[in-house]
Short mmCIF file of N, CA and C and ligand atoms in Angstrom, two decimals:
data_model
loop_
_atom_site.label_atom_id
_atom_site.label_comp_id
_atom_site.label_asym_id
_atom_site.label_seq_id
_atom_site.Cartn_x
_atom_site.Cartn_y
_atom_site.Cartn_z
N MET A 1 19.42 15.67 -10.25
CA MET A 1 18.60 15.29 -9.07
C MET A 1 17.25 16.00 -9.14
N ASN A 2 16.18 15.24 -9.03
CA ASN A 2 14.84 15.84 -9.07
C ASN A 2 14.50 16.38 -7.68
N LYS A 3 14.56 17.70 -7.58
CA LYS A 3 14.38 18.33 -6.26
C LYS A 3 12.92 18.35 -5.83
N SER A 4 12.01 18.20 -6.80
CA SER A 4 10.60 18.31 -6.44
C SER A 4 10.05 17.01 -5.85
N LEU A 5 10.77 15.91 -6.05
CA LEU A 5 10.26 14.63 -5.54
C LEU A 5 10.96 14.29 -4.22
N LYS A 6 10.17 14.08 -3.19
CA LYS A 6 10.76 13.65 -1.91
C LYS A 6 11.35 12.26 -2.07
N HIS A 7 12.41 11.98 -1.33
CA HIS A 7 13.11 10.71 -1.49
C HIS A 7 12.47 9.59 -0.66
N ASN A 8 11.26 9.26 -1.07
CA ASN A 8 10.52 8.15 -0.47
C ASN A 8 9.85 7.36 -1.58
N ILE A 9 9.66 6.08 -1.34
CA ILE A 9 8.88 5.25 -2.27
C ILE A 9 7.63 4.79 -1.52
N ILE A 10 6.47 5.04 -2.13
CA ILE A 10 5.20 4.70 -1.50
C ILE A 10 4.57 3.56 -2.29
N LEU A 11 4.25 2.49 -1.61
CA LEU A 11 3.63 1.34 -2.29
C LEU A 11 2.14 1.32 -2.02
N ILE A 12 1.37 1.28 -3.10
CA ILE A 12 -0.09 1.17 -2.99
C ILE A 12 -0.56 -0.05 -3.78
N GLY A 13 -1.79 -0.44 -3.57
CA GLY A 13 -2.34 -1.57 -4.33
C GLY A 13 -3.30 -2.37 -3.46
N PHE A 14 -3.93 -3.31 -4.09
CA PHE A 14 -4.95 -4.13 -3.42
C PHE A 14 -4.30 -5.03 -2.36
N MET A 15 -5.14 -5.51 -1.44
CA MET A 15 -4.69 -6.51 -0.46
C MET A 15 -4.05 -7.68 -1.20
N GLY A 16 -2.89 -8.13 -0.71
CA GLY A 16 -2.23 -9.28 -1.31
C GLY A 16 -1.35 -8.94 -2.50
N SER A 17 -1.28 -7.68 -2.87
CA SER A 17 -0.41 -7.32 -4.01
C SER A 17 1.06 -7.36 -3.60
N GLY A 18 1.30 -7.42 -2.29
CA GLY A 18 2.68 -7.58 -1.81
C GLY A 18 3.29 -6.29 -1.26
N LYS A 19 2.48 -5.31 -0.92
CA LYS A 19 3.02 -4.02 -0.46
C LYS A 19 3.93 -4.19 0.76
N THR A 20 3.46 -4.97 1.72
CA THR A 20 4.25 -5.14 2.95
C THR A 20 5.52 -5.96 2.67
N SER A 21 5.38 -7.09 1.98
CA SER A 21 6.54 -7.97 1.73
C SER A 21 7.55 -7.30 0.81
N VAL A 22 7.07 -6.70 -0.28
CA VAL A 22 7.98 -6.04 -1.22
C VAL A 22 8.63 -4.83 -0.53
N GLY A 23 7.84 -4.12 0.25
CA GLY A 23 8.36 -2.93 0.94
C GLY A 23 9.56 -3.26 1.81
N GLU A 24 9.44 -4.34 2.58
CA GLU A 24 10.54 -4.75 3.47
C GLU A 24 11.78 -5.12 2.64
N HIS A 25 11.54 -5.86 1.58
CA HIS A 25 12.64 -6.33 0.73
C HIS A 25 13.34 -5.15 0.05
N LEU A 26 12.53 -4.27 -0.51
CA LEU A 26 13.06 -3.11 -1.23
C LEU A 26 13.84 -2.18 -0.30
N ALA A 27 13.31 -1.97 0.90
CA ALA A 27 13.99 -1.07 1.84
C ALA A 27 15.38 -1.62 2.17
N LYS A 28 15.48 -2.92 2.38
CA LYS A 28 16.80 -3.52 2.65
C LYS A 28 17.72 -3.33 1.46
N MET A 29 17.17 -3.60 0.26
CA MET A 29 17.97 -3.50 -0.95
C MET A 29 18.53 -2.09 -1.13
N MET A 30 17.74 -1.09 -0.79
CA MET A 30 18.13 0.31 -1.04
C MET A 30 18.76 0.97 0.17
N ASN A 31 18.82 0.22 1.26
CA ASN A 31 19.27 0.81 2.51
C ASN A 31 18.40 2.01 2.91
N TYR A 32 17.12 1.86 2.70
CA TYR A 32 16.13 2.85 3.13
C TYR A 32 15.43 2.31 4.40
N ARG A 33 14.79 3.21 5.12
CA ARG A 33 13.97 2.75 6.24
C ARG A 33 12.68 2.13 5.69
N PHE A 34 12.06 1.28 6.49
CA PHE A 34 10.78 0.68 6.09
C PHE A 34 9.69 1.07 7.08
N GLN A 35 8.57 1.54 6.56
CA GLN A 35 7.39 1.81 7.40
C GLN A 35 6.16 1.24 6.70
N ASP A 36 5.18 0.84 7.50
CA ASP A 36 3.95 0.29 6.94
C ASP A 36 2.80 0.95 7.70
N THR A 37 1.88 1.59 6.98
CA THR A 37 0.84 2.36 7.69
C THR A 37 0.00 1.46 8.59
N ASP A 38 -0.25 0.21 8.17
CA ASP A 38 -1.05 -0.68 9.04
C ASP A 38 -0.33 -0.96 10.37
N LEU A 39 0.99 -1.18 10.28
CA LEU A 39 1.75 -1.45 11.50
C LEU A 39 1.79 -0.21 12.39
N LEU A 40 1.95 0.96 11.77
CA LEU A 40 1.96 2.21 12.55
C LEU A 40 0.60 2.42 13.24
N ILE A 41 -0.47 2.09 12.51
CA ILE A 41 -1.81 2.27 13.10
C ILE A 41 -2.03 1.28 14.24
N GLU A 42 -1.57 0.04 14.07
CA GLU A 42 -1.73 -0.96 15.14
C GLU A 42 -0.97 -0.52 16.40
N GLN A 43 0.23 0.05 16.19
CA GLN A 43 1.01 0.53 17.35
C GLN A 43 0.30 1.70 18.02
N ARG A 44 -0.14 2.63 17.19
CA ARG A 44 -0.79 3.83 17.72
C ARG A 44 -2.07 3.50 18.47
N GLU A 45 -2.86 2.61 17.90
CA GLU A 45 -4.17 2.27 18.49
C GLU A 45 -4.06 1.15 19.53
N ARG A 46 -2.85 0.58 19.65
CA ARG A 46 -2.63 -0.58 20.54
C ARG A 46 -3.68 -1.65 20.32
N ASP A 47 -3.93 -1.95 19.06
CA ASP A 47 -4.95 -2.94 18.72
C ASP A 47 -4.68 -3.48 17.31
N THR A 48 -5.26 -4.62 17.00
CA THR A 48 -5.06 -5.17 15.65
C THR A 48 -6.04 -4.51 14.68
N ILE A 49 -5.71 -4.61 13.39
CA ILE A 49 -6.60 -4.06 12.36
C ILE A 49 -8.00 -4.70 12.49
N ASN A 50 -8.02 -6.01 12.71
CA ASN A 50 -9.30 -6.71 12.86
C ASN A 50 -10.13 -6.11 13.99
N GLN A 51 -9.50 -5.89 15.14
CA GLN A 51 -10.24 -5.36 16.31
C GLN A 51 -10.66 -3.91 16.09
N ILE A 52 -9.82 -3.14 15.42
CA ILE A 52 -10.18 -1.73 15.17
C ILE A 52 -11.44 -1.69 14.29
N PHE A 53 -11.45 -2.52 13.24
CA PHE A 53 -12.64 -2.57 12.37
C PHE A 53 -13.86 -3.03 13.16
N ARG A 54 -13.66 -4.05 14.00
CA ARG A 54 -14.80 -4.63 14.72
C ARG A 54 -15.35 -3.66 15.76
N ASN A 55 -14.45 -3.02 16.51
CA ASN A 55 -14.90 -2.20 17.65
C ASN A 55 -15.23 -0.77 17.26
N LYS A 56 -14.51 -0.22 16.28
CA LYS A 56 -14.70 1.21 15.98
C LYS A 56 -15.22 1.46 14.58
N GLY A 57 -15.14 0.45 13.71
CA GLY A 57 -15.72 0.59 12.38
C GLY A 57 -14.73 1.08 11.33
N GLU A 58 -15.10 0.88 10.05
CA GLU A 58 -14.19 1.22 8.96
C GLU A 58 -13.95 2.72 8.86
N GLU A 59 -14.99 3.54 9.05
CA GLU A 59 -14.80 4.99 8.91
C GLU A 59 -13.76 5.52 9.88
N TYR A 60 -13.81 4.98 11.12
CA TYR A 60 -12.82 5.37 12.13
C TYR A 60 -11.42 5.03 11.63
N PHE A 61 -11.26 3.80 11.12
CA PHE A 61 -9.95 3.36 10.60
C PHE A 61 -9.49 4.28 9.47
N ARG A 62 -10.41 4.65 8.58
CA ARG A 62 -10.04 5.52 7.45
C ARG A 62 -9.59 6.89 7.94
N ASP A 63 -10.23 7.39 8.99
CA ASP A 63 -9.83 8.68 9.55
C ASP A 63 -8.43 8.59 10.17
N VAL A 64 -8.16 7.47 10.83
CA VAL A 64 -6.82 7.28 11.41
C VAL A 64 -5.79 7.25 10.29
N GLU A 65 -6.14 6.57 9.18
CA GLU A 65 -5.21 6.51 8.03
C GLU A 65 -4.89 7.92 7.51
N THR A 66 -5.94 8.73 7.33
CA THR A 66 -5.73 10.07 6.78
C THR A 66 -4.91 10.92 7.74
N ASN A 67 -5.19 10.83 9.03
CA ASN A 67 -4.42 11.59 10.02
C ASN A 67 -2.95 11.18 9.99
N LEU A 68 -2.72 9.88 9.90
CA LEU A 68 -1.34 9.38 9.87
C LEU A 68 -0.60 9.91 8.64
N LEU A 69 -1.27 9.83 7.50
CA LEU A 69 -0.65 10.28 6.24
C LEU A 69 -0.32 11.78 6.31
N THR A 70 -1.19 12.53 6.94
CA THR A 70 -0.95 13.97 7.09
C THR A 70 0.29 14.20 7.97
N GLU A 71 0.38 13.47 9.05
CA GLU A 71 1.54 13.63 9.95
C GLU A 71 2.84 13.21 9.28
N LEU A 72 2.76 12.19 8.41
CA LEU A 72 3.99 11.69 7.77
C LEU A 72 4.58 12.70 6.78
N GLN A 73 3.80 13.72 6.41
CA GLN A 73 4.32 14.74 5.48
C GLN A 73 5.53 15.46 6.08
N ASN A 74 5.61 15.50 7.41
CA ASN A 74 6.72 16.20 8.06
C ASN A 74 7.85 15.24 8.37
N GLY A 75 8.88 15.28 7.53
CA GLY A 75 10.11 14.59 7.93
C GLY A 75 10.36 13.21 7.37
N LEU A 76 9.42 12.63 6.63
CA LEU A 76 9.70 11.28 6.09
C LEU A 76 10.72 11.42 4.96
N ASN A 77 11.81 10.65 5.07
CA ASN A 77 12.84 10.72 4.04
C ASN A 77 13.58 9.38 3.96
N ASN A 78 14.08 9.06 2.78
CA ASN A 78 14.80 7.79 2.57
C ASN A 78 14.03 6.62 3.15
N THR A 79 12.75 6.58 2.85
CA THR A 79 11.87 5.56 3.42
C THR A 79 11.04 4.88 2.34
N VAL A 80 10.86 3.58 2.49
CA VAL A 80 9.85 2.86 1.72
C VAL A 80 8.62 2.76 2.62
N LEU A 81 7.52 3.33 2.16
CA LEU A 81 6.28 3.33 2.95
C LEU A 81 5.25 2.42 2.28
N SER A 82 4.93 1.31 2.93
CA SER A 82 3.85 0.45 2.43
C SER A 82 2.55 0.93 3.06
N THR A 83 1.50 0.93 2.26
CA THR A 83 0.21 1.44 2.76
C THR A 83 -0.81 0.31 2.81
N GLY A 84 -1.93 0.56 3.48
CA GLY A 84 -3.04 -0.38 3.44
C GLY A 84 -3.77 -0.23 2.11
N GLY A 85 -4.43 -1.30 1.69
CA GLY A 85 -5.05 -1.33 0.36
C GLY A 85 -6.15 -0.31 0.12
N GLY A 86 -6.68 0.28 1.20
CA GLY A 86 -7.76 1.25 1.02
C GLY A 86 -7.27 2.69 1.03
N MET A 87 -6.00 2.88 1.25
CA MET A 87 -5.48 4.24 1.41
C MET A 87 -5.78 5.17 0.22
N PRO A 88 -5.67 4.72 -1.03
CA PRO A 88 -5.88 5.66 -2.15
C PRO A 88 -7.36 5.95 -2.45
N LEU A 89 -8.28 5.45 -1.64
CA LEU A 89 -9.69 5.65 -1.98
C LEU A 89 -10.14 7.09 -1.75
N ARG A 90 -9.57 7.75 -0.77
CA ARG A 90 -9.94 9.15 -0.51
C ARG A 90 -9.09 10.07 -1.37
N GLU A 91 -9.76 11.07 -1.95
CA GLU A 91 -9.05 12.02 -2.81
C GLU A 91 -7.93 12.73 -2.04
N LYS A 92 -8.24 13.11 -0.81
CA LYS A 92 -7.24 13.79 0.01
C LYS A 92 -6.00 12.92 0.19
N ASN A 93 -6.22 11.63 0.41
CA ASN A 93 -5.08 10.72 0.58
C ASN A 93 -4.26 10.60 -0.69
N ARG A 94 -4.94 10.57 -1.85
CA ARG A 94 -4.20 10.44 -3.11
C ARG A 94 -3.26 11.62 -3.29
N LYS A 95 -3.73 12.80 -2.92
CA LYS A 95 -2.90 14.00 -3.03
C LYS A 95 -1.71 13.91 -2.06
N LEU A 96 -2.01 13.51 -0.84
CA LEU A 96 -0.96 13.40 0.18
C LEU A 96 0.09 12.34 -0.22
N LEU A 97 -0.37 11.24 -0.80
CA LEU A 97 0.56 10.18 -1.22
C LEU A 97 1.55 10.72 -2.25
N LYS A 98 1.03 11.43 -3.24
CA LYS A 98 1.91 11.95 -4.30
C LYS A 98 2.88 13.00 -3.76
N GLU A 99 2.44 13.72 -2.73
CA GLU A 99 3.33 14.73 -2.15
C GLU A 99 4.44 14.10 -1.31
N LEU A 100 4.22 12.87 -0.93
CA LEU A 100 5.14 12.19 -0.02
C LEU A 100 6.28 11.50 -0.76
N GLY A 101 6.12 11.22 -2.05
CA GLY A 101 7.20 10.55 -2.76
C GLY A 101 6.72 9.91 -4.05
N TYR A 102 7.51 8.92 -4.49
CA TYR A 102 7.26 8.24 -5.76
C TYR A 102 6.28 7.09 -5.48
N VAL A 103 5.09 7.19 -6.09
CA VAL A 103 4.01 6.26 -5.74
C VAL A 103 3.96 5.10 -6.75
N VAL A 104 4.15 3.90 -6.26
CA VAL A 104 4.16 2.71 -7.12
C VAL A 104 2.94 1.84 -6.79
N TYR A 105 2.17 1.58 -7.82
CA TYR A 105 1.00 0.70 -7.69
C TYR A 105 1.42 -0.73 -8.01
N LEU A 106 1.40 -1.58 -7.01
CA LEU A 106 1.68 -3.00 -7.23
C LEU A 106 0.38 -3.67 -7.63
N ARG A 107 0.41 -4.23 -8.83
CA ARG A 107 -0.81 -4.81 -9.37
C ARG A 107 -0.71 -6.33 -9.33
N ALA A 108 -1.83 -7.00 -9.08
CA ALA A 108 -1.87 -8.46 -9.15
C ALA A 108 -3.22 -8.84 -9.73
N SER A 109 -3.25 -9.92 -10.52
CA SER A 109 -4.53 -10.36 -11.08
C SER A 109 -5.42 -10.87 -9.96
N LYS A 110 -6.70 -11.02 -10.30
CA LYS A 110 -7.64 -11.56 -9.31
C LYS A 110 -7.19 -12.97 -8.87
N GLU A 111 -6.74 -13.77 -9.84
CA GLU A 111 -6.37 -15.16 -9.54
C GLU A 111 -5.17 -15.19 -8.57
N THR A 112 -4.17 -14.36 -8.85
CA THR A 112 -2.99 -14.31 -7.96
C THR A 112 -3.39 -13.82 -6.58
N THR A 113 -4.24 -12.81 -6.55
CA THR A 113 -4.67 -12.24 -5.27
C THR A 113 -5.36 -13.31 -4.42
N VAL A 114 -6.25 -14.05 -5.03
CA VAL A 114 -7.00 -15.09 -4.31
C VAL A 114 -6.03 -16.17 -3.82
N LYS A 115 -5.08 -16.56 -4.68
CA LYS A 115 -4.10 -17.58 -4.28
C LYS A 115 -3.31 -17.12 -3.06
N ARG A 116 -2.90 -15.85 -3.08
CA ARG A 116 -2.07 -15.35 -1.97
C ARG A 116 -2.86 -15.17 -0.68
N LEU A 117 -4.16 -14.89 -0.79
CA LEU A 117 -4.93 -14.53 0.41
C LEU A 117 -5.82 -15.66 0.94
N ARG A 118 -5.84 -16.78 0.24
CA ARG A 118 -6.66 -17.92 0.69
C ARG A 118 -6.25 -18.31 2.12
N GLY A 119 -7.22 -18.38 3.02
CA GLY A 119 -6.92 -18.80 4.39
C GLY A 119 -6.50 -17.65 5.31
N ASP A 120 -6.33 -16.47 4.75
CA ASP A 120 -5.92 -15.32 5.56
C ASP A 120 -7.07 -14.87 6.47
N THR A 121 -6.75 -14.57 7.74
CA THR A 121 -7.81 -14.11 8.65
C THR A 121 -7.51 -12.71 9.19
N SER A 122 -6.49 -12.05 8.65
CA SER A 122 -6.08 -10.77 9.22
C SER A 122 -6.69 -9.57 8.49
N ARG A 123 -7.49 -9.83 7.46
CA ARG A 123 -8.05 -8.72 6.68
C ARG A 123 -9.58 -8.72 6.78
N PRO A 124 -10.09 -7.79 7.61
CA PRO A 124 -11.53 -7.81 7.92
C PRO A 124 -12.42 -7.66 6.69
N LEU A 125 -11.96 -6.97 5.67
CA LEU A 125 -12.82 -6.75 4.51
C LEU A 125 -13.02 -8.00 3.66
N LEU A 126 -12.20 -9.03 3.94
CA LEU A 126 -12.30 -10.24 3.12
C LEU A 126 -13.11 -11.35 3.78
N SER A 127 -13.64 -11.10 4.96
CA SER A 127 -14.41 -12.16 5.62
C SER A 127 -15.83 -12.18 5.06
N GLY A 128 -16.53 -13.26 5.32
CA GLY A 128 -17.91 -13.35 4.85
C GLY A 128 -18.02 -13.98 3.49
N GLU A 129 -18.36 -13.16 2.51
CA GLU A 129 -18.56 -13.58 1.11
C GLU A 129 -17.43 -14.49 0.59
N GLU A 130 -17.73 -15.29 -0.40
CA GLU A 130 -16.72 -16.14 -1.05
C GLU A 130 -15.56 -15.26 -1.54
N LEU A 131 -14.32 -15.71 -1.29
CA LEU A 131 -13.15 -14.85 -1.51
C LEU A 131 -13.04 -14.31 -2.94
N GLY A 132 -13.23 -15.21 -3.93
CA GLY A 132 -13.10 -14.79 -5.33
C GLY A 132 -14.09 -13.70 -5.70
N GLU A 133 -15.31 -13.84 -5.23
CA GLU A 133 -16.37 -12.85 -5.53
C GLU A 133 -16.05 -11.51 -4.90
N LYS A 134 -15.60 -11.59 -3.66
CA LYS A 134 -15.29 -10.38 -2.90
C LYS A 134 -14.16 -9.60 -3.58
N VAL A 135 -13.09 -10.33 -3.93
CA VAL A 135 -11.93 -9.69 -4.56
C VAL A 135 -12.34 -9.06 -5.88
N LYS A 136 -13.13 -9.79 -6.66
CA LYS A 136 -13.58 -9.29 -7.96
C LYS A 136 -14.36 -7.98 -7.80
N ARG A 137 -15.26 -7.98 -6.84
CA ARG A 137 -16.12 -6.82 -6.62
C ARG A 137 -15.32 -5.61 -6.15
N LEU A 138 -14.42 -5.84 -5.21
CA LEU A 138 -13.63 -4.71 -4.69
C LEU A 138 -12.64 -4.19 -5.74
N LEU A 139 -12.03 -5.12 -6.49
CA LEU A 139 -11.05 -4.69 -7.51
C LEU A 139 -11.70 -3.77 -8.53
N LYS A 140 -12.92 -4.12 -8.93
CA LYS A 140 -13.62 -3.33 -9.95
C LYS A 140 -13.78 -1.87 -9.50
N VAL A 141 -14.13 -1.70 -8.24
CA VAL A 141 -14.30 -0.35 -7.70
C VAL A 141 -12.96 0.36 -7.54
N ARG A 142 -11.95 -0.39 -7.12
CA ARG A 142 -10.72 0.25 -6.66
C ARG A 142 -9.67 0.53 -7.73
N ILE A 143 -9.62 -0.30 -8.78
CA ILE A 143 -8.54 -0.15 -9.76
C ILE A 143 -8.42 1.29 -10.29
N PRO A 144 -9.53 1.97 -10.63
CA PRO A 144 -9.38 3.35 -11.13
C PRO A 144 -8.71 4.28 -10.11
N TYR A 145 -8.96 4.06 -8.84
CA TYR A 145 -8.32 4.91 -7.82
C TYR A 145 -6.82 4.62 -7.72
N TYR A 146 -6.47 3.33 -7.78
CA TYR A 146 -5.04 2.99 -7.74
C TYR A 146 -4.32 3.62 -8.94
N GLU A 147 -4.95 3.53 -10.10
CA GLU A 147 -4.31 4.07 -11.31
C GLU A 147 -4.14 5.59 -11.20
N LYS A 148 -5.17 6.24 -10.66
CA LYS A 148 -5.10 7.70 -10.52
C LYS A 148 -4.02 8.12 -9.55
N ALA A 149 -3.81 7.30 -8.53
CA ALA A 149 -2.92 7.70 -7.44
C ALA A 149 -1.44 7.48 -7.77
N ALA A 150 -1.16 6.67 -8.82
CA ALA A 150 0.21 6.16 -9.00
C ALA A 150 1.04 6.97 -9.99
N HIS A 151 2.35 7.03 -9.72
CA HIS A 151 3.30 7.49 -10.74
C HIS A 151 3.69 6.34 -11.66
N LYS A 152 3.64 5.12 -11.12
CA LYS A 152 4.16 3.95 -11.86
C LYS A 152 3.38 2.71 -11.47
N ILE A 153 3.12 1.84 -12.46
CA ILE A 153 2.39 0.60 -12.19
C ILE A 153 3.33 -0.59 -12.44
N ILE A 154 3.37 -1.52 -11.50
CA ILE A 154 4.20 -2.72 -11.69
C ILE A 154 3.37 -3.97 -11.47
N MET A 155 3.38 -4.86 -12.46
CA MET A 155 2.64 -6.12 -12.35
C MET A 155 3.47 -7.11 -11.53
N THR A 156 2.85 -7.75 -10.56
CA THR A 156 3.61 -8.63 -9.66
C THR A 156 3.37 -10.11 -9.90
N ASP A 157 2.41 -10.47 -10.76
CA ASP A 157 2.13 -11.90 -11.02
C ASP A 157 3.42 -12.60 -11.48
N ASP A 158 3.68 -13.77 -10.93
CA ASP A 158 4.83 -14.58 -11.36
C ASP A 158 6.16 -13.85 -11.25
N ARG A 159 6.25 -12.90 -10.34
CA ARG A 159 7.54 -12.25 -10.10
C ARG A 159 7.90 -12.40 -8.62
N SER A 160 9.19 -12.59 -8.37
CA SER A 160 9.64 -12.73 -6.98
C SER A 160 9.76 -11.35 -6.33
N LEU A 161 9.88 -11.33 -5.00
CA LEU A 161 10.05 -10.06 -4.29
C LEU A 161 11.31 -9.35 -4.80
N GLU A 162 12.34 -10.13 -5.08
CA GLU A 162 13.60 -9.56 -5.59
C GLU A 162 13.37 -8.90 -6.96
N GLU A 163 12.70 -9.62 -7.85
CA GLU A 163 12.47 -9.06 -9.20
C GLU A 163 11.64 -7.78 -9.13
N ILE A 164 10.61 -7.80 -8.32
CA ILE A 164 9.73 -6.63 -8.19
C ILE A 164 10.51 -5.46 -7.60
N SER A 165 11.32 -5.75 -6.59
CA SER A 165 12.09 -4.69 -5.93
C SER A 165 13.07 -4.04 -6.91
N VAL A 166 13.71 -4.85 -7.73
CA VAL A 166 14.66 -4.29 -8.71
C VAL A 166 13.92 -3.39 -9.70
N LEU A 167 12.76 -3.83 -10.16
CA LEU A 167 11.99 -3.01 -11.11
C LEU A 167 11.61 -1.66 -10.50
N ILE A 168 11.20 -1.70 -9.23
CA ILE A 168 10.81 -0.45 -8.57
C ILE A 168 12.03 0.46 -8.40
N MET A 169 13.12 -0.13 -7.96
CA MET A 169 14.32 0.67 -7.70
C MET A 169 14.80 1.34 -8.99
N GLU A 170 14.80 0.59 -10.08
CA GLU A 170 15.25 1.17 -11.36
C GLU A 170 14.36 2.34 -11.78
N ALA A 171 13.06 2.14 -11.66
CA ALA A 171 12.12 3.21 -12.06
C ALA A 171 12.29 4.44 -11.17
N TYR A 172 12.46 4.22 -9.90
CA TYR A 172 12.61 5.31 -8.94
C TYR A 172 13.90 6.09 -9.20
N LEU A 173 15.00 5.36 -9.39
CA LEU A 173 16.28 6.05 -9.58
C LEU A 173 16.26 6.90 -10.85
N LYS A 174 15.55 6.42 -11.86
CA LYS A 174 15.42 7.22 -13.10
C LYS A 174 14.72 8.54 -12.82
N GLN A 175 13.78 8.51 -11.87
CA GLN A 175 13.02 9.73 -11.55
C GLN A 175 13.84 10.74 -10.78
N ILE A 176 14.69 10.24 -9.88
CA ILE A 176 15.34 11.22 -9.00
C ILE A 176 16.69 11.70 -9.52
N TYR A 177 17.30 10.94 -10.46
CA TYR A 177 18.60 11.40 -10.99
C TYR A 177 18.49 11.80 -12.44
N1 LIG B 201 5.58 -11.54 -5.43
C1 LIG B 201 5.08 -12.44 -4.58
N2 LIG B 201 5.24 -13.74 -4.85
C2 LIG B 201 4.72 -14.68 -4.00
N3 LIG B 201 4.03 -14.41 -2.88
C3 LIG B 201 3.84 -13.11 -2.57
C4 LIG B 201 4.36 -12.06 -3.39
N4 LIG B 201 4.01 -10.88 -2.83
C5 LIG B 201 3.32 -11.17 -1.71
N5 LIG B 201 3.22 -12.51 -1.54
C6 LIG B 201 2.53 -13.21 -0.43
O1 LIG B 201 1.18 -12.75 -0.42
C7 LIG B 201 0.72 -12.54 0.91
C8 LIG B 201 0.29 -11.10 1.08
O2 LIG B 201 1.43 -10.25 0.96
P1 LIG B 201 1.50 -8.85 1.70
O3 LIG B 201 2.90 -8.35 1.53
O4 LIG B 201 0.98 -8.93 3.08
O5 LIG B 201 0.50 -7.98 0.80
P2 LIG B 201 -0.19 -6.59 1.09
O6 LIG B 201 0.62 -5.88 2.13
O7 LIG B 201 -0.18 -5.90 -0.23
O8 LIG B 201 -1.57 -6.94 1.53
C9 LIG B 201 1.88 -12.93 1.83
O9 LIG B 201 1.70 -14.26 2.23
C10 LIG B 201 3.10 -12.82 0.93
O10 LIG B 201 4.13 -13.70 1.31
O1 LIG B 202 -7.82 -2.83 1.34
C1 LIG B 202 -8.20 -2.44 2.46
O2 LIG B 202 -9.19 -1.70 2.61
C2 LIG B 202 -7.41 -2.85 3.65
C3 LIG B 202 -6.16 -3.40 3.48
C4 LIG B 202 -5.32 -3.86 4.60
O3 LIG B 202 -3.93 -3.72 4.29
P1 LIG B 202 -3.18 -4.63 3.18
O4 LIG B 202 -3.50 -4.05 1.83
O5 LIG B 202 -1.73 -4.52 3.53
O6 LIG B 202 -3.70 -6.02 3.33
C5 LIG B 202 -5.66 -3.08 5.87
O7 LIG B 202 -5.28 -1.73 5.73
C6 LIG B 202 -7.13 -3.17 6.15
O8 LIG B 202 -7.46 -4.52 6.38
C7 LIG B 202 -7.99 -2.60 5.01
MG1 LIG B 203 0.21 -4.93 3.98
#
C-alpha cells in the first residue's frame, strides 16, 4: 500500500475532455464518492459559473477555485474529484492537486473537443470567437500545464466512459497497492 498517496483520484484536463462525466462513472465503478469543483463552487456561490464570470470576473472565480482546493486538503478520502479545466493553470493549484491524490489528465484532440462542445452555452470562456479557433488557442497555452500537473495521461478520443474509467482505475490501483 502506498502510504504517501492519498486515496483520491483527481481528474484534470481541458473543457469537454470528460472530467465531469468520467468522474461520475468512475466513482460509481469504484464505490468512491464523487465531487466536482464547479458544482461545489456553484453551491457555495449560489450562482452559475456563467453568472460568476459575468458578475465577478475570471480572477474572482480563480480565487474561489484555489480557496476550495486548499480547504479540500483536509479530509478528502475515497473520492473522485473532477476539476474545472482552468484549475491546473496556477502553480499553487498544481501543487495542491498532487497533494490531494492521483492526478489523471484526460486528454482529447481539438476535433473531439469541438464535437463535444458544439452548441454548449455553459462555458463562459468558449463564447464569442469561433469555437475551433478558441479551443486551438487555449489548448496551446494549457497543454504544458496539464502535463506538468499530472501523474498519468489518458487519451479519451473514441473511448467510452466505461473504457476510460477502467483505464484510470487500473492505473490508480497499481499506484496504491
Ligand atoms: N468519452 C466520451 N465519449 C463521448 N462523449 C463524451 C465523452 N466524455 C465526455 N463526453 C461528452 O462531452 C460533453 C462534455 O463532457 P463533460 O464531462 O462535461 O466534460 P468536462 O467536465 O471535462 O468539461 C458532455 O456532453 C459529455 O456527455
Ligand atoms: O477551462 C476553464 O477555464 C473552465 C472550465 C469549466 O469547467 P469544465 O472543464 O468542467 O468545463 C469551468 O470551470 C469554467 O467554465 C472555466
Ligand atoms: Mg466539468
